[in-house]
mmCIF file of C-alpha atoms and ligand atoms in Angstrom:
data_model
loop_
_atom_site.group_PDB
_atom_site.id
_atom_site.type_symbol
_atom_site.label_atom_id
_atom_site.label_comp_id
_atom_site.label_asym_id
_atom_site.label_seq_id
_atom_site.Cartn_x
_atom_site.Cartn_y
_atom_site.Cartn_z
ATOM 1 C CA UNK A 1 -60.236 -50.412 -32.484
ATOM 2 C CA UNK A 2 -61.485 -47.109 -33.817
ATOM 3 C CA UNK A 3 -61.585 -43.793 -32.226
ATOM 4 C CA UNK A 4 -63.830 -40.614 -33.614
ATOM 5 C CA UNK A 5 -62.505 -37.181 -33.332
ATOM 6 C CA UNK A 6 -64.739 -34.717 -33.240
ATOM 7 C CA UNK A 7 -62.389 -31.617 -34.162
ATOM 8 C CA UNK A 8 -62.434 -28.297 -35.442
ATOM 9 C CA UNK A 9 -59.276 -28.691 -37.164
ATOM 10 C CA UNK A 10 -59.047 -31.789 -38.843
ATOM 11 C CA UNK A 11 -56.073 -31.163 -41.138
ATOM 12 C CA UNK A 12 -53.957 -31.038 -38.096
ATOM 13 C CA UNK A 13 -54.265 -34.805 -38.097
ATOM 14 C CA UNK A 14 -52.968 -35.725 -41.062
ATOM 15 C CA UNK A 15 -49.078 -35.809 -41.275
ATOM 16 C CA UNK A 16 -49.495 -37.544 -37.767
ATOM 17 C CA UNK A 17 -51.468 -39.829 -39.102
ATOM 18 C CA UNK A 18 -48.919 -40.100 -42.102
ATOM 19 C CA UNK A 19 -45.463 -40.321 -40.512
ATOM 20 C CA UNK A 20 -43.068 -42.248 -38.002
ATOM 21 C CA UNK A 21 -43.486 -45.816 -36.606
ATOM 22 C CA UNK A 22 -47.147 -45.205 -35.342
ATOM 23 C CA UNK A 23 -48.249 -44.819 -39.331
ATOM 24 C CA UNK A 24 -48.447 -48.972 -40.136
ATOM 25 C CA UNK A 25 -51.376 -48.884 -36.994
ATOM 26 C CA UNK A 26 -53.200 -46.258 -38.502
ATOM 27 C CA UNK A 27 -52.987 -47.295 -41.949
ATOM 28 C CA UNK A 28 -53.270 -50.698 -41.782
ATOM 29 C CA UNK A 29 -57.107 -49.529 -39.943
ATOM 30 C CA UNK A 30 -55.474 -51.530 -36.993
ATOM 31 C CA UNK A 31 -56.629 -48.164 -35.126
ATOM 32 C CA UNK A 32 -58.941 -46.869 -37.272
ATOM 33 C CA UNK A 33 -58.914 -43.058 -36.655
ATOM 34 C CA UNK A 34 -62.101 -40.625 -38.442
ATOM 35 C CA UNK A 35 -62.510 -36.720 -37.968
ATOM 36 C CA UNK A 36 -65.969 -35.582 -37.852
ATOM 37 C CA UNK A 37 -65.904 -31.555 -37.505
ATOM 38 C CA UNK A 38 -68.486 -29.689 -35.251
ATOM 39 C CA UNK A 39 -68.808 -26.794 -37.772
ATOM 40 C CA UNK A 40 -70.144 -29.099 -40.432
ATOM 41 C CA UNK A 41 -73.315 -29.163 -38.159
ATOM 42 C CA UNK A 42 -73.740 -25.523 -37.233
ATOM 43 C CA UNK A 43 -76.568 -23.535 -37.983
ATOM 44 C CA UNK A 44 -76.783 -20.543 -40.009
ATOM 45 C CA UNK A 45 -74.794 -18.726 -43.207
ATOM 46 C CA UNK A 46 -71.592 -18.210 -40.297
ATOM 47 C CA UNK A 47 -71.804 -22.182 -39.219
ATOM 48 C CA UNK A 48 -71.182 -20.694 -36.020
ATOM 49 C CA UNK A 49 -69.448 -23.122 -33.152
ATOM 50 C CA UNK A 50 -69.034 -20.550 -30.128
ATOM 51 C CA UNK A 51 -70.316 -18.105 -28.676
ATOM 52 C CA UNK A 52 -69.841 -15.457 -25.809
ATOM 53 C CA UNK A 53 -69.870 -16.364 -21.495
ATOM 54 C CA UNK A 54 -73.218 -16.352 -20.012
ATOM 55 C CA UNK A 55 -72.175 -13.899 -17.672
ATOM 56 C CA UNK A 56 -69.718 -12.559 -19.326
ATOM 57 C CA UNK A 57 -65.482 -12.896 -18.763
ATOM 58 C CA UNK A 58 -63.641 -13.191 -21.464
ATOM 59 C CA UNK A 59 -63.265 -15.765 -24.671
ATOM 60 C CA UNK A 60 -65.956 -17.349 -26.292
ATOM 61 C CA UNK A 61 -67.636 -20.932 -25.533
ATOM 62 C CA UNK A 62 -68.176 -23.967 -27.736
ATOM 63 C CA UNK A 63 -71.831 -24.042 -28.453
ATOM 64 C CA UNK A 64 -73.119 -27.453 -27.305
ATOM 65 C CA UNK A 65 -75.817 -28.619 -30.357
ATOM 66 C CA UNK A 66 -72.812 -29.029 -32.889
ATOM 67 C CA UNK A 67 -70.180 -30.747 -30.180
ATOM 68 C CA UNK A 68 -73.782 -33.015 -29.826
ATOM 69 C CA UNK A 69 -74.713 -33.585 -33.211
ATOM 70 C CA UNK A 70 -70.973 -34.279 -34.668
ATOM 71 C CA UNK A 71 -70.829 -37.029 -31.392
ATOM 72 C CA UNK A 72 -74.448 -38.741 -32.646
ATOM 73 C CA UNK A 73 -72.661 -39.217 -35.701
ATOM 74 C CA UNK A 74 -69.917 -40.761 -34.937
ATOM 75 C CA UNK A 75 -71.461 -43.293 -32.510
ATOM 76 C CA UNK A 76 -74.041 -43.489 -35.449
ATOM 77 C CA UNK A 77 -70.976 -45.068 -37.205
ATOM 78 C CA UNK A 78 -69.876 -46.992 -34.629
ATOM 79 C CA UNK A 79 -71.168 -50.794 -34.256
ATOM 80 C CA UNK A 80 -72.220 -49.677 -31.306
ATOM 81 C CA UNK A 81 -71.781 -46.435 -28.599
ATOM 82 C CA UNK A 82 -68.592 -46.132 -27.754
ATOM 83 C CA UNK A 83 -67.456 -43.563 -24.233
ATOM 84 C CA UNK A 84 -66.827 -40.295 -24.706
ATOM 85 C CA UNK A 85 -63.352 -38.352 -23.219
ATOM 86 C CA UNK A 86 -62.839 -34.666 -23.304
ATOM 87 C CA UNK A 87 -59.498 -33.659 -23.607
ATOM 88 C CA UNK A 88 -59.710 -31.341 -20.600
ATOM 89 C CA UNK A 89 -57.529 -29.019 -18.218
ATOM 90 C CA UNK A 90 -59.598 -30.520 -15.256
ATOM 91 C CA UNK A 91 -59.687 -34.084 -16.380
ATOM 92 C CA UNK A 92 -57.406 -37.040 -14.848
ATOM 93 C CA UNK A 93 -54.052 -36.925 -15.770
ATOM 94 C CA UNK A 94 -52.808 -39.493 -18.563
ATOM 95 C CA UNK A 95 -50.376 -41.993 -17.860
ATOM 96 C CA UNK A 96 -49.531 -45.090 -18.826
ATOM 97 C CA UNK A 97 -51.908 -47.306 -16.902
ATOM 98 C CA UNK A 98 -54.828 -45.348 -18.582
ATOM 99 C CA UNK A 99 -53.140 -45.302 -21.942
ATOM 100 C CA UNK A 100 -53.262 -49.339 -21.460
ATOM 101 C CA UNK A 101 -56.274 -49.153 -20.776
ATOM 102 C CA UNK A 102 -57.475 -47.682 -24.122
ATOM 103 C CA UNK A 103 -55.133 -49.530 -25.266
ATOM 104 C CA UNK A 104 -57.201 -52.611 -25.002
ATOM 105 C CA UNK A 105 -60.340 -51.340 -25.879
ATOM 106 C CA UNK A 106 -62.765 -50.712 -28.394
ATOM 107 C CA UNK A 107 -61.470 -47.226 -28.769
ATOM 108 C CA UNK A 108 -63.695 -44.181 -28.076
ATOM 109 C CA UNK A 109 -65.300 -40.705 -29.496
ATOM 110 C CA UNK A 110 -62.331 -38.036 -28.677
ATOM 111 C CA UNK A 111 -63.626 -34.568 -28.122
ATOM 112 C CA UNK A 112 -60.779 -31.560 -28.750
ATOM 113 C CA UNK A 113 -62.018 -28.606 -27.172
ATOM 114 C CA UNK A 114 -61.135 -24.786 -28.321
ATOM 115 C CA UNK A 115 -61.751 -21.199 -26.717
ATOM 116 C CA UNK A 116 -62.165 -21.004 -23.423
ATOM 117 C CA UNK A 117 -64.075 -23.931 -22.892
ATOM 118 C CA UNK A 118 -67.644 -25.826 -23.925
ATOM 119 C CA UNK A 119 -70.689 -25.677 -22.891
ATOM 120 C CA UNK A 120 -71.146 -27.472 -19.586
ATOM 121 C CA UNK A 121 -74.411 -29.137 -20.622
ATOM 122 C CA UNK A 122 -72.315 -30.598 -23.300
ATOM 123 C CA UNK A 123 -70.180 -32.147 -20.470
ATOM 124 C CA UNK A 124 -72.455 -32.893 -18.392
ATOM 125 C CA UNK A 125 -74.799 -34.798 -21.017
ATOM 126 C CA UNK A 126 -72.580 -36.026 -23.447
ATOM 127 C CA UNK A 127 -68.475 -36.566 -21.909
ATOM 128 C CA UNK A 128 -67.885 -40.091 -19.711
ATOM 129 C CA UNK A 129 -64.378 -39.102 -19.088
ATOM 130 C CA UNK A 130 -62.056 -36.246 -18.743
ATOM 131 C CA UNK A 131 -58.267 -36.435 -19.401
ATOM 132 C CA UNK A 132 -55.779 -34.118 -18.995
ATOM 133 C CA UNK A 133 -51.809 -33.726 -20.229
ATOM 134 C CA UNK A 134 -50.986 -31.644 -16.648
ATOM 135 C CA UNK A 135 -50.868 -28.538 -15.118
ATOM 136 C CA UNK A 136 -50.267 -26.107 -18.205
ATOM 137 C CA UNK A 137 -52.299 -24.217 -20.624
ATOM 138 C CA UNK A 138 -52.941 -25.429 -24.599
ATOM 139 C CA UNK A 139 -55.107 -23.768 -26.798
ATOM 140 C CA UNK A 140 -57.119 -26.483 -27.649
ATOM 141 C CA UNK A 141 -57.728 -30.632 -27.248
ATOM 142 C CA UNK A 142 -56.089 -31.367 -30.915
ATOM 143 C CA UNK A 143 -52.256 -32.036 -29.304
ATOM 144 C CA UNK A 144 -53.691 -34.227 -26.637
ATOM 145 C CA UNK A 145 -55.540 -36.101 -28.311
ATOM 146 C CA UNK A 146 -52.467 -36.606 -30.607
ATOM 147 C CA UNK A 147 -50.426 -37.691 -27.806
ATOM 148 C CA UNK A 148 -52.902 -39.989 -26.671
ATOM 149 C CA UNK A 149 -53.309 -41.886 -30.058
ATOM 150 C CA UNK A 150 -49.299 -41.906 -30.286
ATOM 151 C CA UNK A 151 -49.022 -43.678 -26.965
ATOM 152 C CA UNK A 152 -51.793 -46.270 -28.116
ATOM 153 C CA UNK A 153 -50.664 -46.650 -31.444
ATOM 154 C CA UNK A 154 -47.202 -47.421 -30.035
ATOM 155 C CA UNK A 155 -48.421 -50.535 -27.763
ATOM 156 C CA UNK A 156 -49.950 -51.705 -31.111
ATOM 157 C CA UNK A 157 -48.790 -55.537 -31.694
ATOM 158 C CA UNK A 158 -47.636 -54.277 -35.288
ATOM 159 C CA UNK A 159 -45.973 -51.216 -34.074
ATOM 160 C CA UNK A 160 -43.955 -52.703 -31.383
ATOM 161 C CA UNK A 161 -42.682 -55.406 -33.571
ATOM 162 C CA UNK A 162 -41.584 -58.978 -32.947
ATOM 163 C CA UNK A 163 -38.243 -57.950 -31.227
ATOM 164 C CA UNK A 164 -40.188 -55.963 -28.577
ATOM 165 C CA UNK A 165 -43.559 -57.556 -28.903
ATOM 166 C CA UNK A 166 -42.123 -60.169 -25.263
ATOM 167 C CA UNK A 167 -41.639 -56.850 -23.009
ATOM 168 C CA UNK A 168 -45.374 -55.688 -24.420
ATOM 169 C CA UNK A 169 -47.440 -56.996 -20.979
ATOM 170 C CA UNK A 170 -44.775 -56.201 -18.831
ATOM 171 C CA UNK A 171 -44.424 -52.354 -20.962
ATOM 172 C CA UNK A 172 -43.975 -49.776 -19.010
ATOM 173 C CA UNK A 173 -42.318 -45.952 -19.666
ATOM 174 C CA UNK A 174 -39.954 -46.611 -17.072
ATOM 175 C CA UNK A 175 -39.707 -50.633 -17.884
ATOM 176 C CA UNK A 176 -40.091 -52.330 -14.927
ATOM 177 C CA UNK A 177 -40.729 -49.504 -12.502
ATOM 178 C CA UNK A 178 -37.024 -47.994 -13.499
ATOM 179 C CA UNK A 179 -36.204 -45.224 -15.394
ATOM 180 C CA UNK A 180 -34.393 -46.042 -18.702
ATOM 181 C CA UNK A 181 -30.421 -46.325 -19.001
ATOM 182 C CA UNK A 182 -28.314 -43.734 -21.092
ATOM 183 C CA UNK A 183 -27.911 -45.075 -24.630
ATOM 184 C CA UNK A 184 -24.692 -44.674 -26.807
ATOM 185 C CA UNK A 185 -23.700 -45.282 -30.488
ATOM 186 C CA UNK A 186 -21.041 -44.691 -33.139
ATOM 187 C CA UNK A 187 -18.997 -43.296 -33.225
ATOM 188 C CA UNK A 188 -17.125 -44.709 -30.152
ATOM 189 C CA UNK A 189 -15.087 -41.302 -29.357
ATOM 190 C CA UNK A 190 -16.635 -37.987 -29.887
ATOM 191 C CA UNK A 191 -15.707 -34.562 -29.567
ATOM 192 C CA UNK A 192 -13.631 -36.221 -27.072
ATOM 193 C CA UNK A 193 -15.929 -38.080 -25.247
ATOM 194 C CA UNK A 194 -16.038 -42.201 -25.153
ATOM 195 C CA UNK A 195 -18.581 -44.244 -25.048
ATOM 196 C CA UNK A 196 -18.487 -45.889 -21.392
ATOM 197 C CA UNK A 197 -15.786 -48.938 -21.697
ATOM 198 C CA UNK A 198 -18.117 -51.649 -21.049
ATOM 199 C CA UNK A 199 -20.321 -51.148 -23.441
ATOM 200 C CA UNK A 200 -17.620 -52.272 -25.861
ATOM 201 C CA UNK A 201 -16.381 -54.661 -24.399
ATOM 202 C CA UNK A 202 -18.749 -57.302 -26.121
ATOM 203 C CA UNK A 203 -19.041 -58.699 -22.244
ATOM 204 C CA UNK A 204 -22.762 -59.457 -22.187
ATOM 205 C CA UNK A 205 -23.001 -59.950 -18.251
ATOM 206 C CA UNK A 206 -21.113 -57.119 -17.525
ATOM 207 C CA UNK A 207 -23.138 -55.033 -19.757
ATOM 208 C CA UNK A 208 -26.555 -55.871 -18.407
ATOM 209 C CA UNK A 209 -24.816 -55.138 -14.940
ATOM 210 C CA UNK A 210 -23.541 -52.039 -15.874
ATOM 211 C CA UNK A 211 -27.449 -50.642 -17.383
ATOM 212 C CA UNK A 212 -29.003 -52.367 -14.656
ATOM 213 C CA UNK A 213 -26.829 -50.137 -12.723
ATOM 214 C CA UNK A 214 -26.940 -47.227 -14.122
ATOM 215 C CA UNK A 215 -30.834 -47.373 -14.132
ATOM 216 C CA UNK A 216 -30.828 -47.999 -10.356
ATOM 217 C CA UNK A 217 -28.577 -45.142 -9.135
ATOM 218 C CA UNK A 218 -30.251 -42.386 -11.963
ATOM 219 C CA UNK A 219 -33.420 -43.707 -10.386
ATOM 220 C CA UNK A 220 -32.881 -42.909 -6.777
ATOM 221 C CA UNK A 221 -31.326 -39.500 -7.873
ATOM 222 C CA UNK A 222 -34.035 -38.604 -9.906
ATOM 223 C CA UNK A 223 -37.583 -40.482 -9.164
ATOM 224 C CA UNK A 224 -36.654 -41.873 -5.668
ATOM 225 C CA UNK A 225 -40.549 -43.025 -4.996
ATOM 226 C CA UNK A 226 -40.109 -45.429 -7.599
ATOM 227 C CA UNK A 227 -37.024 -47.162 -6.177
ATOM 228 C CA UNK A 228 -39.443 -47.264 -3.096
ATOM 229 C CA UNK A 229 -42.385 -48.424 -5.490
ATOM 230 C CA UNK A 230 -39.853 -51.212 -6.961
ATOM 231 C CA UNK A 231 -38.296 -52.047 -3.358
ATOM 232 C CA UNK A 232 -42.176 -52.477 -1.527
ATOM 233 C CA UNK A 233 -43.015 -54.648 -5.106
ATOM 234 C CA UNK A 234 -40.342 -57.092 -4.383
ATOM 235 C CA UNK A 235 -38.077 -55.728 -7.888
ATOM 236 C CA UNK A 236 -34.802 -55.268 -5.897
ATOM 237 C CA UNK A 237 -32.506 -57.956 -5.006
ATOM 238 C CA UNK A 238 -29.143 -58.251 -3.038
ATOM 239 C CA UNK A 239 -27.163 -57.139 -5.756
ATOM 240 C CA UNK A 240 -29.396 -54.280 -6.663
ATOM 241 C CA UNK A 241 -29.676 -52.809 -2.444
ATOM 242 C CA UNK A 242 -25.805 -53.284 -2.281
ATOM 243 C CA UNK A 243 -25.521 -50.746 -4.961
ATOM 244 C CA UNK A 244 -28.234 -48.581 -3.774
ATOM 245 C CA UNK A 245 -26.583 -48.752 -0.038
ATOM 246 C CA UNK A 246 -23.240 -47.260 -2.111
ATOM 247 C CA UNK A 247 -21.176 -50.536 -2.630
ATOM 248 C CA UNK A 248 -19.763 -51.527 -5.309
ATOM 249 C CA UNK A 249 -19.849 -51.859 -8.955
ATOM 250 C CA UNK A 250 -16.639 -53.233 -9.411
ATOM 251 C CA UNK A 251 -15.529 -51.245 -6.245
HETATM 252 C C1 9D3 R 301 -57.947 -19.768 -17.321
HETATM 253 C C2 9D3 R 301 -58.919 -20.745 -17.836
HETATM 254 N N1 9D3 R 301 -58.298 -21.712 -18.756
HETATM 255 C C3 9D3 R 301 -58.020 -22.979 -18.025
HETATM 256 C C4 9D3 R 301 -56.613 -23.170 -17.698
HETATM 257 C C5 9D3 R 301 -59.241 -21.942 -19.831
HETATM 258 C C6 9D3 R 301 -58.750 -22.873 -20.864
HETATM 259 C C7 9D3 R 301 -57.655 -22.578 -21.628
HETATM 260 C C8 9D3 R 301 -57.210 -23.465 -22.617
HETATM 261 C C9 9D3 R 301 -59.416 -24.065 -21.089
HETATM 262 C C10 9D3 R 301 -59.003 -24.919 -22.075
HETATM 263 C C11 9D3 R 301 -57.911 -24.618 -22.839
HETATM 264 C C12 9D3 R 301 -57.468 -25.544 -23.894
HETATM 265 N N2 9D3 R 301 -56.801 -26.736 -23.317
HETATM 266 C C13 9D3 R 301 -57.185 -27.951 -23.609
HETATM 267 O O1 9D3 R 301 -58.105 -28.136 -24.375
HETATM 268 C C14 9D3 R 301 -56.522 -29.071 -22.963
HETATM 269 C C15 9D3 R 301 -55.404 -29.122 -22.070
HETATM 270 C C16 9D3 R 301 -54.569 -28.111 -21.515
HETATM 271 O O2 9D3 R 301 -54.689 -26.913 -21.761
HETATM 272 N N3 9D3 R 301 -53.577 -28.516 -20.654
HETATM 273 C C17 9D3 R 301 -53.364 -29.814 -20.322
HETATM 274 N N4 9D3 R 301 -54.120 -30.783 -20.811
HETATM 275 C C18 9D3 R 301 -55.123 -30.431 -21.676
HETATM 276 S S1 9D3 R 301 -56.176 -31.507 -22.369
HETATM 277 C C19 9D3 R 301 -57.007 -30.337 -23.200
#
């Protein structure tokens, strides 16, 4: 899959691009991943990109002929047109089902907006899609779009590797519909603190019990519409509502 950025900053891709797990799926072109920067097709000794409010307010506005032109060439690169998502304050709000989504695709032209916004014939001629990280302000589309190749790069056959690759359909940030248990390693005291007893006990059953556990009551304590979600999708047995109804482990 590829995906074109169109970006006024570039170099702020490269040392993601470079580093951590994610780095064999963008090297290996298994998510191909080009820059193409608006200013290279502005007008003018400034090459300027924005430009003040019709109607004044404050901040400046991307000007839409370079956002245009830097999209026409990527797509111009492309085997053929690919959609087009603006990383957006007001767009739909990423999660995983649309990060599997992408996921599977053919990938997409990314546009990272700065200032106080673009152009709305820009939007409104050019932009399929609008995503959004939540309710808080960035100053531009750059660390979105980041997070959104991360999370796609991660589901990458390659990246996941062959010990993970049999939970890839069924992948999920909070597995099957849970949220994850707490995780321990060496060493097996510290600061005074032990590692729960079970976990080295080498008792395999016990263990899954104990993080399938765990995973239910943190669950209902903290995200109790998904032990709803998991309950109404037929994910809980006996065992599991015995625990929730405060019976035992072991009790
Ligand atoms: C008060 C008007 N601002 C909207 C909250 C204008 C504005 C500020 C900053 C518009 C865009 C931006 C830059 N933000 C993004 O490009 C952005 C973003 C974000 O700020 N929060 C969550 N998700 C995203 S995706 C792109």
């Amino acid at each position: 899959m590829r995906f074109d950025l169109i970006t006024l900053f570039p170099e702020l891709f490269e040392p993601f691009l470079k580093t951590g797990i994610t780095r064999r799926a963008f090297e290996s072109g298994q998510v191909q991943v080009h820059t193409h920067n608006p200013r290279d097709h502005a007008q003018g000794a400034y090459r300027r990109v924005d430009d003040r409010p019709f109607g004044g307010g404050p901040g400046m506005v991307m000007m839409a002929e370079p956002l245009a032109l830097a999209v026409e060439q990527a797509q111009a690169q492309r085997e053929k047109p690919a959609k087009v998502l603006l990383f957006s304050p007001v767009g739909r709000v990423l999660d995983h089902a649309l990060v599997q989504q992408w996921a599977d695709s053919e990938g997409a032209v990314l546009v990272c907006g700065r200032y106080e916004g673009l152009d709305q014939r820009f939007i409104d001629a050019c932009v399929d899609e609008q995503i959004s990280l939540g309710d808080f302000v960035l100053s531009g589309g750059e660390l979105p779009a980041m997070v959104f190749l991360d999370a796609i790069a991660r589901l990458q056959p390659e990246v996941l590797g062959d010990a993970q690759s049999h939970i890839q359909d069924s992948f999920n940030p909070v597995l099957d519909g849970l949220l994850d248990c707490p995780h321990y390693t060496r060493p097996e005291v510290w600061r005074a603190h032990s590692v729960p007893p079970v976990l080295a006990s080498g008792h395999h059953e016990h263990i899954e019990r104990w993080r399938r556990d765990q995973r239910l009551l943190l669950t209902a304590r903290l995200r109790p519409a998904l032990i709803e979600a998991a309950r109404s999708a037929g994910r809980l047995d006996a065992k599991d509502e015995t625990l929730l109804r405060g019976g035992p482990p072991g009790a």
